[in-house]
């Protein structure tokens, strides 16, 4: 029998029971659609986390003071004054994997403009800050070298601070605000960045030269952390190693002693989050896979019932010249038509569902290009696998018995 | 006339559990081209077994069966299937039409299993077969829209569509009332008069009288063979019967 006739026979047989065929397909439709949607959600969460971490600067390598042991007593890291402005210079000079570095000095306090005030954080940085943290100035300008060395009382505001001190959409450039009673001239506004992965508002800050914050606001001699940027995202480990080596030498730490600083990079963070979202994807995919399997068993069940119900038809087909192989192929073709049609509809439903969920949750749902092909292949395999046993049973019937079947 | 069916010392045993049932115990029989043979006998006489073997649905335990010059005793299951497809036409007591399928598609069915026949030819031959049974105006009707007699005529059209050397009918009038039975027999006689060989199994003597020859089975052997003398003309019989008014 030709393939064309085979599929015509199978299709006619299915069309005789349209509603049943649809219900059988429904299992596959739901299975495939959920596989695509679930993998999409899993992948979407991964991409979303990656984007946010990359937004914080994927090349970022952070140096913070580490805990220190003196005379057997462990001191808390936050009390340490081990990082100095000069550390930044030696890092830049001796670490070829580092392309930029800035010291950071922070201070919390109330920013005041006119009758309005807002609690926020003042960040003292150098000129490399924008490059390292991947930020930009949307209005006004960055502070200059001269303002940095002269501890100029200038600042740039984050969007949240602008909103709370000046109102939505206002341009604060040229105004003077006060932070801990010290007047600062607003020279620029930073780009909006939204919340980070941890729910922290990245726009709630005031940026100023670190010299100003260190000397005029905090009156300290050390820096609280150093942010550096590796030459590319693959070199963060190398940069961390070079910084460790440089700082140990510069701080004159003996080989037997611990570091007096700690280095963190975003790749560690990224890999932690990626592994979490990978687990999520596997979990969702497994649940969806089970529903696909249940759909496949549904096909097997219907095909099995169908073979029994259509015993006389099988007998007739054999009597008029259908070979065992023809009958086998017919039932296989029927189950494959069910599973493949169901699979195609499922893929469309899955993509549509992903789009709807994506827009409803404002979450980037990524339909993996492989997932449609995978689902399609799985459907075909399901059709053959679950159709085989009932089809084999049909093809082994004896035509005489089958024709007499009541 | 050449011998279309030749059965020589044919035996058929069934094994039911440990008991051997001798369904046919040495049958010799010949059907020549253009004959209309009615096989009769009580149930258990072996007539159905005989028809199954003639229909290539079953193989003899011993002996030979030569159909259209080929000894089918040595053929494989698949060879038997394609033999049935090309040489034989079946008509059953219960019609065995595919439900929810038009008369035309039902008649086309045997040709679907013959890859040499293309779809255009298949359609033409099915239409011709339906015309020859007088159902040209019912080609798109489904079995549940047809009466019993019409369904059986679709089944006869299906048995004709592959132009078989012999049509085998198993109690083809068993489910029909007397009048419709004679309508069907008239159709068989008409086909026979055009040269089709018909082998017909029945247990109704009146129906058997429409054939040219009767073979009576009893306990697995042929009890009696007789040429039908005053053969019933089903068409005339119908004319003499009162038309039923619903």
Coordinates of C-alpha atoms in Angstrom, one line a residue, chain A residues 24-381:
Chain A
X24 CA -7.2 12.1 22.5
X25 CA -5.1 14.9 21.0
X26 CA -6.0 17.2 23.9
X27 CA -3.6 15.2 26.2
X28 CA -0.8 15.8 23.7
X29 CA -1.8 19.4 23.2
X30 CA -1.7 20.1 26.9
X31 CA 1.5 18.1 27.3
X32 CA 3.4 19.9 24.5
X33 CA 2.0 23.3 25.3
X34 CA 3.1 22.9 29.0
X35 CA 6.6 21.7 28.0
X36 CA 7.1 24.8 25.8
X37 CA 5.6 27.2 28.3
X38 CA 7.4 25.8 31.3
X39 CA 10.8 25.7 29.6
X40 CA 10.0 29.2 28.4
X41 CA 9.3 30.4 32.0
X42 CA 12.4 28.7 33.3
X43 CA 14.6 30.1 30.5
X44 CA 13.0 33.5 30.9
X45 CA 13.8 33.6 34.6
X46 CA 17.4 32.7 33.7
X47 CA 17.7 35.4 31.1
X48 CA 16.0 37.9 33.4
X49 CA 18.5 37.2 36.2
X50 CA 21.4 37.3 33.8
X51 CA 20.3 40.6 32.4
X52 CA 20.0 42.1 35.9
X53 CA 23.4 40.9 37.0
X54 CA 24.9 42.0 33.7
X55 CA 23.3 45.3 34.3
X56 CA 25.2 45.6 37.5
X57 CA 28.3 45.1 35.5
X58 CA 29.4 41.6 34.5
X59 CA 33.0 42.6 34.6
X60 CA 32.7 43.9 38.1
X61 CA 35.2 42.7 40.7
X62 CA 34.7 44.1 44.2
X63 CA 37.2 44.5 46.9
X64 CA 36.0 44.9 50.5
X65 CA 37.9 44.9 53.7
X66 CA 38.2 41.4 55.1
X67 CA 38.1 40.2 58.6
X68 CA 41.4 40.2 60.3
X69 CA 43.0 38.3 63.1
X70 CA 45.1 40.2 65.5
X71 CA 46.6 38.3 68.4
X72 CA 44.1 35.5 68.0
X73 CA 41.1 37.8 68.0
X74 CA 38.9 37.9 64.9
X75 CA 37.7 41.4 64.0
X76 CA 34.6 42.1 62.1
X77 CA 35.0 43.1 58.4
X78 CA 33.0 46.3 58.6
X79 CA 35.2 47.8 61.2
X80 CA 38.3 47.3 59.1
X81 CA 40.2 50.2 57.7
X82 CA 42.5 48.2 55.6
X83 CA 41.6 49.6 52.2
X84 CA 43.2 52.9 51.2
X85 CA 43.0 55.2 48.2
X86 CA 46.5 54.1 47.3
X87 CA 45.3 50.5 46.8
X88 CA 43.4 51.7 43.8
X89 CA 46.5 53.1 42.3
X90 CA 48.6 50.0 42.8
X91 CA 45.7 47.8 41.4
X92 CA 45.6 49.9 38.3
X93 CA 49.4 49.9 38.0
X94 CA 50.1 46.2 38.7
X95 CA 47.0 44.3 37.5
X96 CA 46.9 44.0 33.7
X97 CA 43.5 42.2 33.9
X98 CA 41.9 45.3 35.5
X99 CA 40.9 48.1 33.2
X100 CA 39.3 50.5 35.7
X101 CA 39.0 50.9 39.4
X102 CA 37.3 53.3 41.8
X103 CA 37.3 53.6 45.6
X104 CA 34.0 53.9 47.3
X105 CA 33.0 55.8 50.4
X106 CA 29.4 55.7 51.5
X107 CA 27.4 57.8 53.8
X108 CA 23.7 57.6 54.7
X109 CA 21.7 60.6 55.6
X110 CA 18.9 63.0 54.8
X111 CA 19.0 65.0 51.6
X112 CA 17.2 68.3 51.8
X113 CA 16.0 70.6 49.1
X114 CA 13.7 73.5 50.1
X115 CA 10.9 72.1 52.2
X116 CA 11.4 68.5 50.9
X117 CA 13.7 65.9 52.3
X118 CA 14.6 62.3 51.5
X119 CA 16.7 59.7 53.3
X120 CA 19.2 58.3 50.9
X121 CA 22.8 57.2 50.4
X122 CA 25.7 59.3 49.3
X123 CA 28.3 57.5 47.2
X124 CA 31.8 58.8 46.8
X125 CA 33.4 57.5 43.7
X126 CA 36.0 58.5 41.1
X127 CA 35.5 59.2 37.4
X128 CA 35.6 55.4 36.4
X129 CA 32.3 54.8 38.3
X130 CA 30.1 55.3 35.3
X131 CA 32.1 52.8 33.2
X132 CA 32.5 50.2 36.0
X133 CA 28.8 50.2 37.0
X134 CA 27.6 50.6 33.5
X135 CA 25.7 53.8 34.2
X136 CA 25.3 57.0 32.3
X137 CA 24.4 60.6 32.9
X138 CA 21.1 61.6 31.3
X139 CA 21.1 65.3 32.1
X140 CA 23.9 67.6 33.0
X141 CA 27.5 66.2 33.3
X142 CA 29.8 64.0 35.4
X143 CA 32.2 65.7 37.8
X144 CA 35.6 66.6 36.5
X145 CA 39.1 65.5 37.5
X146 CA 39.6 68.9 39.1
X147 CA 36.4 68.6 41.2
X148 CA 37.7 65.1 42.2
X149 CA 41.1 66.3 43.4
X150 CA 39.7 69.5 44.9
X151 CA 36.9 67.6 46.8
X152 CA 34.3 69.8 45.0
X153 CA 30.9 70.0 46.5
X154 CA 29.1 68.8 43.4
X155 CA 26.8 65.8 43.0
X156 CA 24.7 63.8 40.6
X157 CA 21.3 62.5 41.6
X158 CA 19.5 59.2 41.0
X159 CA 16.0 59.3 39.6
X160 CA 14.4 58.4 42.9
X161 CA 16.1 61.3 44.7
X162 CA 15.1 63.7 41.9
X163 CA 11.5 62.5 42.2
X164 CA 11.4 63.0 45.9
X165 CA 13.2 66.2 46.2
X166 CA 12.1 68.0 43.0
X167 CA 9.0 66.1 41.8
X168 CA 8.5 63.9 38.8
X169 CA 10.2 65.1 35.6
X170 CA 11.8 68.2 37.1
X171 CA 15.4 69.1 36.1
X172 CA 17.4 69.7 39.3
X173 CA 20.7 70.6 37.5
X174 CA 22.0 73.9 38.8
X175 CA 20.1 73.6 42.1
X176 CA 21.8 73.2 45.5
X177 CA 20.8 70.4 47.9
X178 CA 22.0 69.7 51.3
X179 CA 23.3 66.4 52.6
X180 CA 24.1 66.3 56.3
X181 CA 24.0 70.1 56.2
X182 CA 26.7 70.3 53.6
X183 CA 25.5 72.1 50.4
X184 CA 26.0 70.2 47.1
X185 CA 25.6 71.7 43.6
X186 CA 23.6 69.3 41.5
X187 CA 25.5 69.0 38.2
X188 CA 23.8 65.9 36.7
X189 CA 21.2 63.2 36.8
X190 CA 21.9 59.5 36.5
X191 CA 20.0 57.1 34.2
X192 CA 17.1 55.1 35.6
X193 CA 18.0 51.5 36.4
X194 CA 15.2 50.2 38.5
X195 CA 15.3 47.5 41.1
X196 CA 18.2 45.1 41.2
X197 CA 17.8 41.3 41.7
X198 CA 17.6 41.8 45.4
X199 CA 14.8 44.4 45.2
X200 CA 17.1 47.3 46.0
X201 CA 16.4 50.6 44.3
X202 CA 19.4 51.4 42.2
X203 CA 18.2 54.9 41.6
X204 CA 18.1 55.9 45.2
X205 CA 21.5 57.5 45.5
X206 CA 23.5 60.6 45.3
X207 CA 26.9 60.4 43.5
X208 CA 29.8 62.7 44.5
X209 CA 33.6 62.7 44.2
X210 CA 35.0 60.2 46.8
X211 CA 37.4 62.9 48.1
X212 CA 34.4 65.0 49.0
X213 CA 32.6 62.2 50.8
X214 CA 35.7 60.9 52.5
X215 CA 37.0 64.3 53.8
X216 CA 34.0 66.6 54.0
X217 CA 31.2 64.2 54.9
X218 CA 32.7 61.1 56.6
X219 CA 36.0 62.5 57.7
X220 CA 37.9 59.3 57.4
X221 CA 41.2 58.2 55.8
X222 CA 40.3 54.9 54.4
X223 CA 37.8 53.7 51.7
X224 CA 35.0 51.3 52.3
X225 CA 35.4 49.3 49.1
X226 CA 37.1 49.3 45.8
X227 CA 35.2 48.5 42.6
X228 CA 37.2 47.4 39.7
X229 CA 36.3 46.4 36.2
X230 CA 38.1 43.4 34.5
X231 CA 39.0 43.8 30.8
X232 CA 36.2 41.3 29.9
X233 CA 33.7 39.1 31.7
X234 CA 35.9 36.0 31.2
X235 CA 38.9 37.7 33.0
X236 CA 37.2 38.3 36.3
X237 CA 38.9 35.3 38.0
X238 CA 42.2 36.4 36.6
X239 CA 41.7 40.0 37.8
X240 CA 40.7 38.7 41.2
X241 CA 43.9 36.7 41.4
X242 CA 46.1 39.6 40.3
X243 CA 44.4 42.0 42.8
X244 CA 44.9 39.5 45.6
X245 CA 48.6 39.2 44.8
X246 CA 49.0 43.0 44.5
X247 CA 47.2 43.9 47.6
X248 CA 48.9 41.2 49.7
X249 CA 52.2 42.6 48.6
X250 CA 51.1 46.2 49.1
X251 CA 49.7 45.5 52.5
X252 CA 52.8 43.5 53.4
X253 CA 50.9 40.4 54.5
X254 CA 53.1 37.4 55.4
X255 CA 52.6 34.2 53.5
X256 CA 51.2 32.6 56.7
X257 CA 48.7 35.3 57.3
X258 CA 45.1 35.7 56.0
X259 CA 44.1 38.4 53.5
X260 CA 42.8 41.5 55.1
X261 CA 40.3 42.0 52.3
X262 CA 37.8 39.9 50.4
X263 CA 37.2 39.8 46.7
X264 CA 33.9 39.1 45.1
X265 CA 32.9 38.9 41.5
X266 CA 29.6 38.8 39.6
X267 CA 30.4 35.5 37.8
X268 CA 30.0 33.8 41.2
X269 CA 26.7 35.5 41.7
X270 CA 25.7 34.7 38.2
X271 CA 26.5 31.0 38.4
X272 CA 24.7 30.7 41.7
X273 CA 21.6 32.2 40.2
X274 CA 21.9 30.3 37.0
X275 CA 22.1 27.0 38.9
X276 CA 19.0 28.0 40.8
X277 CA 17.1 28.8 37.6
X278 CA 18.4 25.7 36.0
X279 CA 16.9 23.6 38.7
X280 CA 13.7 25.5 38.2
X281 CA 13.7 24.8 34.5
X282 CA 14.4 21.1 35.1
X283 CA 11.6 20.9 37.6
X284 CA 9.1 22.7 35.4
X285 CA 10.2 20.7 32.4
X286 CA 9.9 17.4 34.3
X287 CA 6.3 18.2 35.4
X288 CA 5.4 19.2 31.8
X289 CA 7.2 16.1 30.6
X290 CA 5.0 13.9 32.8
X291 CA 1.9 15.5 31.4
X292 CA 3.2 14.8 27.9
X293 CA 3.7 11.1 29.0
X294 CA 0.2 11.0 30.3
X295 CA -1.0 12.4 27.0
X296 CA 0.9 9.6 25.2
X297 CA -0.7 7.0 27.4
X298 CA -4.1 8.5 26.6
X299 CA -3.3 7.9 22.9
X300 CA -2.4 4.3 23.6
X301 CA -5.5 3.8 25.6
X302 CA -7.7 5.1 22.8
X303 CA -5.9 3.2 20.2
X304 CA -6.3 0.0 22.3
X305 CA -10.0 0.5 22.7
X306 CA -10.2 1.4 19.0
X307 CA -8.6 -1.8 17.9
X308 CA -11.1 -3.8 20.0
X309 CA -14.0 -1.7 18.8
X310 CA -13.0 -2.0 15.2
X311 CA -12.2 -5.7 15.1
X312 CA -14.8 -6.3 12.4
X313 CA -13.4 -3.5 10.3
X314 CA -9.9 -5.0 10.7
X315 CA -11.3 -8.4 9.6
X316 CA -12.9 -6.8 6.6
X317 CA -9.7 -4.9 5.6
X318 CA -7.8 -8.2 5.8
X319 CA -10.5 -10.0 3.8
X320 CA -10.3 -7.5 0.9
X321 CA -6.6 -7.7 0.7
X322 CA -5.1 -5.8 3.6
X323 CA -1.9 -7.5 4.8
X324 CA -0.9 -7.6 8.5
X325 CA 1.7 -5.0 7.7
X326 CA -1.0 -2.7 6.2
X327 CA -3.1 -2.9 9.3
X328 CA -0.1 -2.3 11.5
X329 CA 0.9 0.7 9.4
X330 CA -2.7 2.1 9.4
X331 CA -2.9 2.1 13.2
X332 CA 0.5 3.5 13.6
X333 CA -0.3 6.2 11.1
X334 CA -3.5 6.9 13.1
X335 CA -1.6 7.3 16.4
X336 CA 1.1 9.4 14.7
X337 CA -1.5 11.6 13.0
X338 CA -3.0 12.1 16.5
X339 CA 0.2 12.8 18.2
X340 CA 1.8 15.0 15.5
X341 CA -1.4 17.1 14.9
X342 CA -1.7 17.4 18.7
X343 CA 2.0 18.3 18.8
X344 CA 1.6 21.1 16.2
X345 CA -1.5 22.5 17.9
X346 CA 0.4 22.2 21.3
X347 CA 3.4 24.1 20.0
X348 CA 1.1 26.9 18.8
X349 CA -0.8 26.9 22.1
X350 CA 2.5 26.8 24.0
X351 CA 3.9 29.8 22.1
X352 CA 0.7 31.8 22.6
X353 CA 0.6 30.9 26.3
X354 CA 4.2 32.0 26.7
X355 CA 3.5 35.3 25.0
X356 CA 0.4 35.9 27.2
X357 CA 2.2 34.9 30.4
X358 CA 5.2 37.0 29.3
X359 CA 3.2 40.1 28.8
X360 CA 1.0 39.6 31.9
X361 CA 4.0 39.1 34.2
X362 CA 6.3 41.5 32.4
X363 CA 8.8 38.7 32.4
X364 CA 10.8 37.8 29.3
X365 CA 9.4 34.3 28.4
X366 CA 11.9 32.8 26.0
X367 CA 10.6 30.1 23.7
X368 CA 13.7 28.0 23.1
X369 CA 14.0 27.3 19.4
X370 CA 15.0 23.7 20.3
X371 CA 11.9 23.1 22.4
X372 CA 9.5 23.1 19.4
X373 CA 11.7 20.6 17.5
X374 CA 12.1 18.6 20.7
X375 CA 8.4 18.5 21.4
X376 CA 7.7 17.6 17.8
X377 CA 10.2 14.7 17.9
X378 CA 8.8 13.5 21.2
X379 CA 5.3 13.5 19.7
X380 CA 6.4 11.4 16.8
X381 CA 8.1 9.0 19.1

